[in-house]
mmCIF file of C-alpha atoms in Angstrom:
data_model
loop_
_atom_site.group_PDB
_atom_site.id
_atom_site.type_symbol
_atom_site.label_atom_id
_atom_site.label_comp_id
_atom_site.label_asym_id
_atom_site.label_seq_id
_atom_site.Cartn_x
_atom_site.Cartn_y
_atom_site.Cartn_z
ATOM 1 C CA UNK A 11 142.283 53.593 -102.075
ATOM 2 C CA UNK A 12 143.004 55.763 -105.028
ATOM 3 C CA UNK A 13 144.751 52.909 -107.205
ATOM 4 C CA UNK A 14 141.852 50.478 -106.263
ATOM 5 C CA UNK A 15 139.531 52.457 -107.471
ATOM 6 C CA UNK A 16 141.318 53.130 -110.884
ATOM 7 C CA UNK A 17 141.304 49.421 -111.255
ATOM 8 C CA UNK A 18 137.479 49.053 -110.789
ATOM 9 C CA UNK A 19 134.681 49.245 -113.585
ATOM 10 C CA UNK A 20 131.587 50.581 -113.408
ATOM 11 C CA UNK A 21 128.785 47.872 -111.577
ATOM 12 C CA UNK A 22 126.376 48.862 -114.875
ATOM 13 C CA UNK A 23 125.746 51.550 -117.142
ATOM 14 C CA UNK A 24 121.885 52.243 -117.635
ATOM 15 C CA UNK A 25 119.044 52.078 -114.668
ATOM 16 C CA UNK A 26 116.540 49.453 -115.311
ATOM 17 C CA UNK A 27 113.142 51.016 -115.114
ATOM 18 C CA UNK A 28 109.643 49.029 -115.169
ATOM 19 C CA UNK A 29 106.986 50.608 -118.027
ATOM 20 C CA UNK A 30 104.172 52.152 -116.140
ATOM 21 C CA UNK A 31 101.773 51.203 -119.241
ATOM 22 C CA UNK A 32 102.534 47.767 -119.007
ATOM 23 C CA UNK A 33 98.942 45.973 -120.076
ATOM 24 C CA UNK A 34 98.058 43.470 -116.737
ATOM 25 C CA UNK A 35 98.641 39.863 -117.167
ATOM 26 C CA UNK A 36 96.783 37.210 -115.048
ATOM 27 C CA UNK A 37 100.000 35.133 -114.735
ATOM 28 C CA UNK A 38 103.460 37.190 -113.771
ATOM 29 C CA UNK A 39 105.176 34.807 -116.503
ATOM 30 C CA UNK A 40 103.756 36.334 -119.078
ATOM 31 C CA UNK A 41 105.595 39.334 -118.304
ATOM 32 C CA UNK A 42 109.268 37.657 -118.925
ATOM 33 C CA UNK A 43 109.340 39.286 -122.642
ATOM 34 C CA UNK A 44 108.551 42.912 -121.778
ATOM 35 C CA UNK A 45 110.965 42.630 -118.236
ATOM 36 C CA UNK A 46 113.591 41.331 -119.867
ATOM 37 C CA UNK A 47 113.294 44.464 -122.318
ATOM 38 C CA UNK A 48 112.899 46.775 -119.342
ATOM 39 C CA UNK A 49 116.091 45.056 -117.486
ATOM 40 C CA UNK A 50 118.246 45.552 -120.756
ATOM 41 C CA UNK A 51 118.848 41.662 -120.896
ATOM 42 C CA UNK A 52 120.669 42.014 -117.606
ATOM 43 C CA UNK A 53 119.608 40.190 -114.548
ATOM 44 C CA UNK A 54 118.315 43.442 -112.026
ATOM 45 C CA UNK A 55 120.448 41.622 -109.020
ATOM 46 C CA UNK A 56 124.154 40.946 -110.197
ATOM 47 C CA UNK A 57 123.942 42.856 -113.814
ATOM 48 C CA UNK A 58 124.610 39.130 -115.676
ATOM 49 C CA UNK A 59 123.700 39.642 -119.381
ATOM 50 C CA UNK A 60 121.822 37.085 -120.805
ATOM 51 C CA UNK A 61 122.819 36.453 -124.391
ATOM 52 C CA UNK A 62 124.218 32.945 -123.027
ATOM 53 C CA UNK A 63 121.959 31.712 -120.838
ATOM 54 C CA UNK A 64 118.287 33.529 -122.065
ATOM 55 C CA UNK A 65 116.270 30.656 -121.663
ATOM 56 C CA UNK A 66 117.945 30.227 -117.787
ATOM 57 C CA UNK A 67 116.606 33.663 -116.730
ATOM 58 C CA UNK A 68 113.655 34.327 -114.355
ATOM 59 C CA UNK A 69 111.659 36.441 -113.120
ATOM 60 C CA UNK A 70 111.645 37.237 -109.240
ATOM 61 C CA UNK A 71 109.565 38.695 -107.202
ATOM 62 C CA UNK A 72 111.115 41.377 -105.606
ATOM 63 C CA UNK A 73 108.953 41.203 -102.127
ATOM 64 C CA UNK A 74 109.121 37.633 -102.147
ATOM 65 C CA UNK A 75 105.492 35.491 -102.603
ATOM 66 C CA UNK A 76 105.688 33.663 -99.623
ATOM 67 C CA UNK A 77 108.748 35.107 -97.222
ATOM 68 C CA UNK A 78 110.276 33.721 -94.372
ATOM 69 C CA UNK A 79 107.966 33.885 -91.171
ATOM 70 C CA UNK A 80 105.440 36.593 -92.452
ATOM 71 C CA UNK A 81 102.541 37.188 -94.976
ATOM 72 C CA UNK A 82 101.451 40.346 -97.281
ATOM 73 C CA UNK A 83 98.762 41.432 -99.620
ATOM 74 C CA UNK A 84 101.130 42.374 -103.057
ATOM 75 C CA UNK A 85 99.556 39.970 -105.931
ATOM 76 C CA UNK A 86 101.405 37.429 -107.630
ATOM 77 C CA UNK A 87 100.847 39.510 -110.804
ATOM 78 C CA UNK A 88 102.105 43.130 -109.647
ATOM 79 C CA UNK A 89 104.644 44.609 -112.751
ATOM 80 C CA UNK A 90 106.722 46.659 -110.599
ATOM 81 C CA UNK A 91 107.301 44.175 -108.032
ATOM 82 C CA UNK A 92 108.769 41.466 -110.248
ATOM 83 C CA UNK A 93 112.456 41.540 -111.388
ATOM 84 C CA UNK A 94 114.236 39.919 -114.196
ATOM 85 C CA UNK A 95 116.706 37.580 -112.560
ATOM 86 C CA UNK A 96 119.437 34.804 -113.722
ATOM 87 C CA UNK A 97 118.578 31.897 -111.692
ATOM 88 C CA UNK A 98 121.824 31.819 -109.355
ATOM 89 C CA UNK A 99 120.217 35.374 -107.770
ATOM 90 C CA UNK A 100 116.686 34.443 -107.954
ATOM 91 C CA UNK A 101 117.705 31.027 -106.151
ATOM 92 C CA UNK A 102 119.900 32.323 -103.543
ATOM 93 C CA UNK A 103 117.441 35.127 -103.189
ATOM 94 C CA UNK A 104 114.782 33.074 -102.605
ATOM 95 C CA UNK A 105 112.159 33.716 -99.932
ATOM 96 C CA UNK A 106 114.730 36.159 -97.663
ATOM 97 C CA UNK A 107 113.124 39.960 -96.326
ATOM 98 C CA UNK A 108 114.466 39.986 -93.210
ATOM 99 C CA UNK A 109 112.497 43.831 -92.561
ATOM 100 C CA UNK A 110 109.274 41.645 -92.381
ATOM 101 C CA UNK A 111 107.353 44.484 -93.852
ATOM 102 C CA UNK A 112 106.535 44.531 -97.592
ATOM 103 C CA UNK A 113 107.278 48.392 -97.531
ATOM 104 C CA UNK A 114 110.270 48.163 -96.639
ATOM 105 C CA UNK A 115 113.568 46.713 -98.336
ATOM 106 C CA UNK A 116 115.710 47.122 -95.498
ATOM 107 C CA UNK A 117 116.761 48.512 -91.962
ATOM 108 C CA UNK A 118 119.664 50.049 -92.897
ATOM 109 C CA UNK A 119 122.072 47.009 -92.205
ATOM 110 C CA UNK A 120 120.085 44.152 -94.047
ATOM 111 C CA UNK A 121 117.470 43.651 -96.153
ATOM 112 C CA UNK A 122 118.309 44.960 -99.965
ATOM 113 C CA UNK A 123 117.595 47.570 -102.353
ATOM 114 C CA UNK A 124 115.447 47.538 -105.762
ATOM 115 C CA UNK A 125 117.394 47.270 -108.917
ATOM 116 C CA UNK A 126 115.308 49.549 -110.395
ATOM 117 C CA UNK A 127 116.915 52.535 -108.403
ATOM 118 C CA UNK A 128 120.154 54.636 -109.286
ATOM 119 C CA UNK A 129 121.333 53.941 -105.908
ATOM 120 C CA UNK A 130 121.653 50.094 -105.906
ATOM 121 C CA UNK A 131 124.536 50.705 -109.189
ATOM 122 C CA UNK A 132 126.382 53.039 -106.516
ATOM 123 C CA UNK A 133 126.648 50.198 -103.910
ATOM 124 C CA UNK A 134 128.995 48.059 -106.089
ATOM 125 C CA UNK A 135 131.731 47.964 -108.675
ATOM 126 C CA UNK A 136 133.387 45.325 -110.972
ATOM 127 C CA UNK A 137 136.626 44.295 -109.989
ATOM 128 C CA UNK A 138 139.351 44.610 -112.772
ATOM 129 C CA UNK A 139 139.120 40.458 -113.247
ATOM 130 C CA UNK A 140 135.352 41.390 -112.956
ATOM 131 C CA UNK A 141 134.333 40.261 -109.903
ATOM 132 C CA UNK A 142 131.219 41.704 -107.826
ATOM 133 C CA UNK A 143 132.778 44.162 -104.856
ATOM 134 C CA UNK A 144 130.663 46.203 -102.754
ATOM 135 C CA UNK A 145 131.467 49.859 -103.263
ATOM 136 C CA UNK A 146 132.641 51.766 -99.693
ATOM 137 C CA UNK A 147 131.740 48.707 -97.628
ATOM 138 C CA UNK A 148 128.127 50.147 -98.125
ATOM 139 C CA UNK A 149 126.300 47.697 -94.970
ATOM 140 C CA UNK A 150 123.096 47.041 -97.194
ATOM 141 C CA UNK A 151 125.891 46.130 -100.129
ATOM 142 C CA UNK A 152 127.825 43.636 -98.003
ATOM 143 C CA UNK A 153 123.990 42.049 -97.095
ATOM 144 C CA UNK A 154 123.073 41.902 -100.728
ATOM 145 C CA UNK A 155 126.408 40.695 -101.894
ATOM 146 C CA UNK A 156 126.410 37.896 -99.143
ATOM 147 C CA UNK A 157 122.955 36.806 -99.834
ATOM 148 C CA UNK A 158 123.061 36.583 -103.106
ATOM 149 C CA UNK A 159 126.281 35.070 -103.272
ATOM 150 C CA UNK A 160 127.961 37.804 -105.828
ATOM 151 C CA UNK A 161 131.138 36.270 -105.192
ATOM 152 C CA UNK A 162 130.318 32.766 -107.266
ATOM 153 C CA UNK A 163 132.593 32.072 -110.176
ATOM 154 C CA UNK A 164 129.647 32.766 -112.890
ATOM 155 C CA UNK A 165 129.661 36.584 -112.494
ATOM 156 C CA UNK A 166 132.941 37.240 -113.310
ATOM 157 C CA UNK A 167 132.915 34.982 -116.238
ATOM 158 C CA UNK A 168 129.530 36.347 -117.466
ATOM 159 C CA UNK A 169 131.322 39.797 -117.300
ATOM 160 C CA UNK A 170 134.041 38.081 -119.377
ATOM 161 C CA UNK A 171 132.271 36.761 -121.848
ATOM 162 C CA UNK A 172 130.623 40.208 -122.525
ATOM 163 C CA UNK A 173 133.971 41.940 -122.817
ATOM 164 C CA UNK A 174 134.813 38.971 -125.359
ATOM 165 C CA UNK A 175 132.304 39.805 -127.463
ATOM 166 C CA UNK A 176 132.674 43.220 -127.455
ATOM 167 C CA UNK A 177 136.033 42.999 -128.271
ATOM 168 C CA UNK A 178 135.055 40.584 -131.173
ATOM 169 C CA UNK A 179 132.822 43.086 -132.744
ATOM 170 C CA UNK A 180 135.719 45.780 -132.877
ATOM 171 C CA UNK A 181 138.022 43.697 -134.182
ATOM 172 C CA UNK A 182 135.347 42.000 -137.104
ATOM 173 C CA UNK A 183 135.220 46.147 -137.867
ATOM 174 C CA UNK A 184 138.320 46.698 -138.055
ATOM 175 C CA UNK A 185 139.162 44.002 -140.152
ATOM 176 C CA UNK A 186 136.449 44.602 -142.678
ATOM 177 C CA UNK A 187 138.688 47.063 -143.641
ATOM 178 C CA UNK A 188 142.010 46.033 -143.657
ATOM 179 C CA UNK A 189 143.952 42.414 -144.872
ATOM 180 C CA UNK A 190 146.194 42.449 -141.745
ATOM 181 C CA UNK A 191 146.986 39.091 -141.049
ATOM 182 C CA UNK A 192 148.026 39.929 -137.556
ATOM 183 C CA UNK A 193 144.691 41.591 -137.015
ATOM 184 C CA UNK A 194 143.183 38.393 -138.081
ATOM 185 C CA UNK A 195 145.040 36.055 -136.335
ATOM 186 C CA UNK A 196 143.948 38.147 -132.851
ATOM 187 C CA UNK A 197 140.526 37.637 -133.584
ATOM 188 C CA UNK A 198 140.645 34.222 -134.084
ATOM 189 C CA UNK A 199 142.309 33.936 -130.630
ATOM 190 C CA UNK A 200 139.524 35.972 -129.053
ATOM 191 C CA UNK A 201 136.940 33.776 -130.477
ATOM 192 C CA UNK A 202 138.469 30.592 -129.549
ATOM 193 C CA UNK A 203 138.599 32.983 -125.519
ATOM 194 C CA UNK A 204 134.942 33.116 -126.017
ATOM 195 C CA UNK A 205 134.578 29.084 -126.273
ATOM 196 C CA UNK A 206 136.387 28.590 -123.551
ATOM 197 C CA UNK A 207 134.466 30.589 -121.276
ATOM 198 C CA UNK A 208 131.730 29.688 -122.489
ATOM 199 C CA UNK A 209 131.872 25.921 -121.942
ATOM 200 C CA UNK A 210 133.107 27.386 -118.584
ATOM 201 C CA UNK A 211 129.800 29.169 -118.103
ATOM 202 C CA UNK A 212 127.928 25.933 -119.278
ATOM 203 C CA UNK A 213 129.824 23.454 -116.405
ATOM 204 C CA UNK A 214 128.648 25.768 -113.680
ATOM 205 C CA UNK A 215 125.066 26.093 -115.001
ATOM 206 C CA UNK A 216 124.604 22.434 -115.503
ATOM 207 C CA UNK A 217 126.580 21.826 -112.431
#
């Protein structure tokens, strides 16, 4: 357990938090600007930055509009109930609350947990290849991570391309300041990386 946990990254590094001030909007759409500025550019669900993809991203309603088999009273328009989402967790979200009661994200073995709290970044970790892994087989974890489908391919190369470009930036630092060909020669490797996952990224979105 000790060496797997060595080899795991932290699931995120900041809490997303929804602005209490937020002015109210008619439409929930017209909220996508200041969510995806309160969700860090990060889809709330599977932590997916969206530098790639921006125009792709969604916004969910947390306590689904219509879910399966019941009815509530939240409105359409409610800021604290709508997250910012990349469209593979917002569609395999969908209309699922299995507690069947808007107050209440889950039983204890299903159901899931609002991104907005610290606890949902202690329920999973990145993988060293930087897959999605539920974090002490936490049960509400293994739900969420089932549901949603964390184990698709696009995760871990979202999480790949971010690495990519942060190595990028180093290296464009470091090489403002040197003439090492070698140095050089890496970063053009790293960019040509990026491509690849990229058009990677782009097959499974258009898929």
């Amino acid at each position: 357990k000790n060496i797997k946990e060595k080899v795991m990254h932290p699931f995120r590094q900041d809490t997303p938090k929804h602005r209490a001030n937020r002015r109210v909007c008619e439409h929930y759409k017209s909220y996508k600007k200041t969510l995806r500025a309160d969700f860090k550019k990060r889809c709330g669900y599977c932590n997916d930055l969206d530098t790639n993809r921006i125009r792709n991203y969604v916004i969910d309603h947390f306590v689904p509009q219509t879910p399966n088999g019941w009815t509530h009273t939240i409105q359409p328009n409610k800021y604290s109930n709508l997250i910012y989402a990349c469209p593979f967790c917002n569609g395999a979200k969908s209309n699922k609350w299995p507690t069947g009661v808007a107050n209440e994200a889950n039983d204890g073995v299903s159901g899931f947990i609002k991104p907005t709290q610290k606890l949902y970044a202690n329920v999973f970790r990145r993988g060293i290849d930087g897959s999605i892994v539920v974090h002490n087989s936490h049960p509400i974890g293994i739900y969420i991570h089932r549901e949603l489908q964390f184990d698709l391919p696009i995760h871990t190369l979202n999480w790949k391309f971010e690495k990519i470009l942060e190595q990028e930036i180093i290296l464009e630092t470091i090489i403002k300041k040197t003439t090492d060909a070698a140095l050089k020669q890496e970063l053009n490797e790293i960019k040509l990386l990026r491509l690849e996952v990229v058009d990677n990224i782009n097959e499974l979105y258009n898929a």
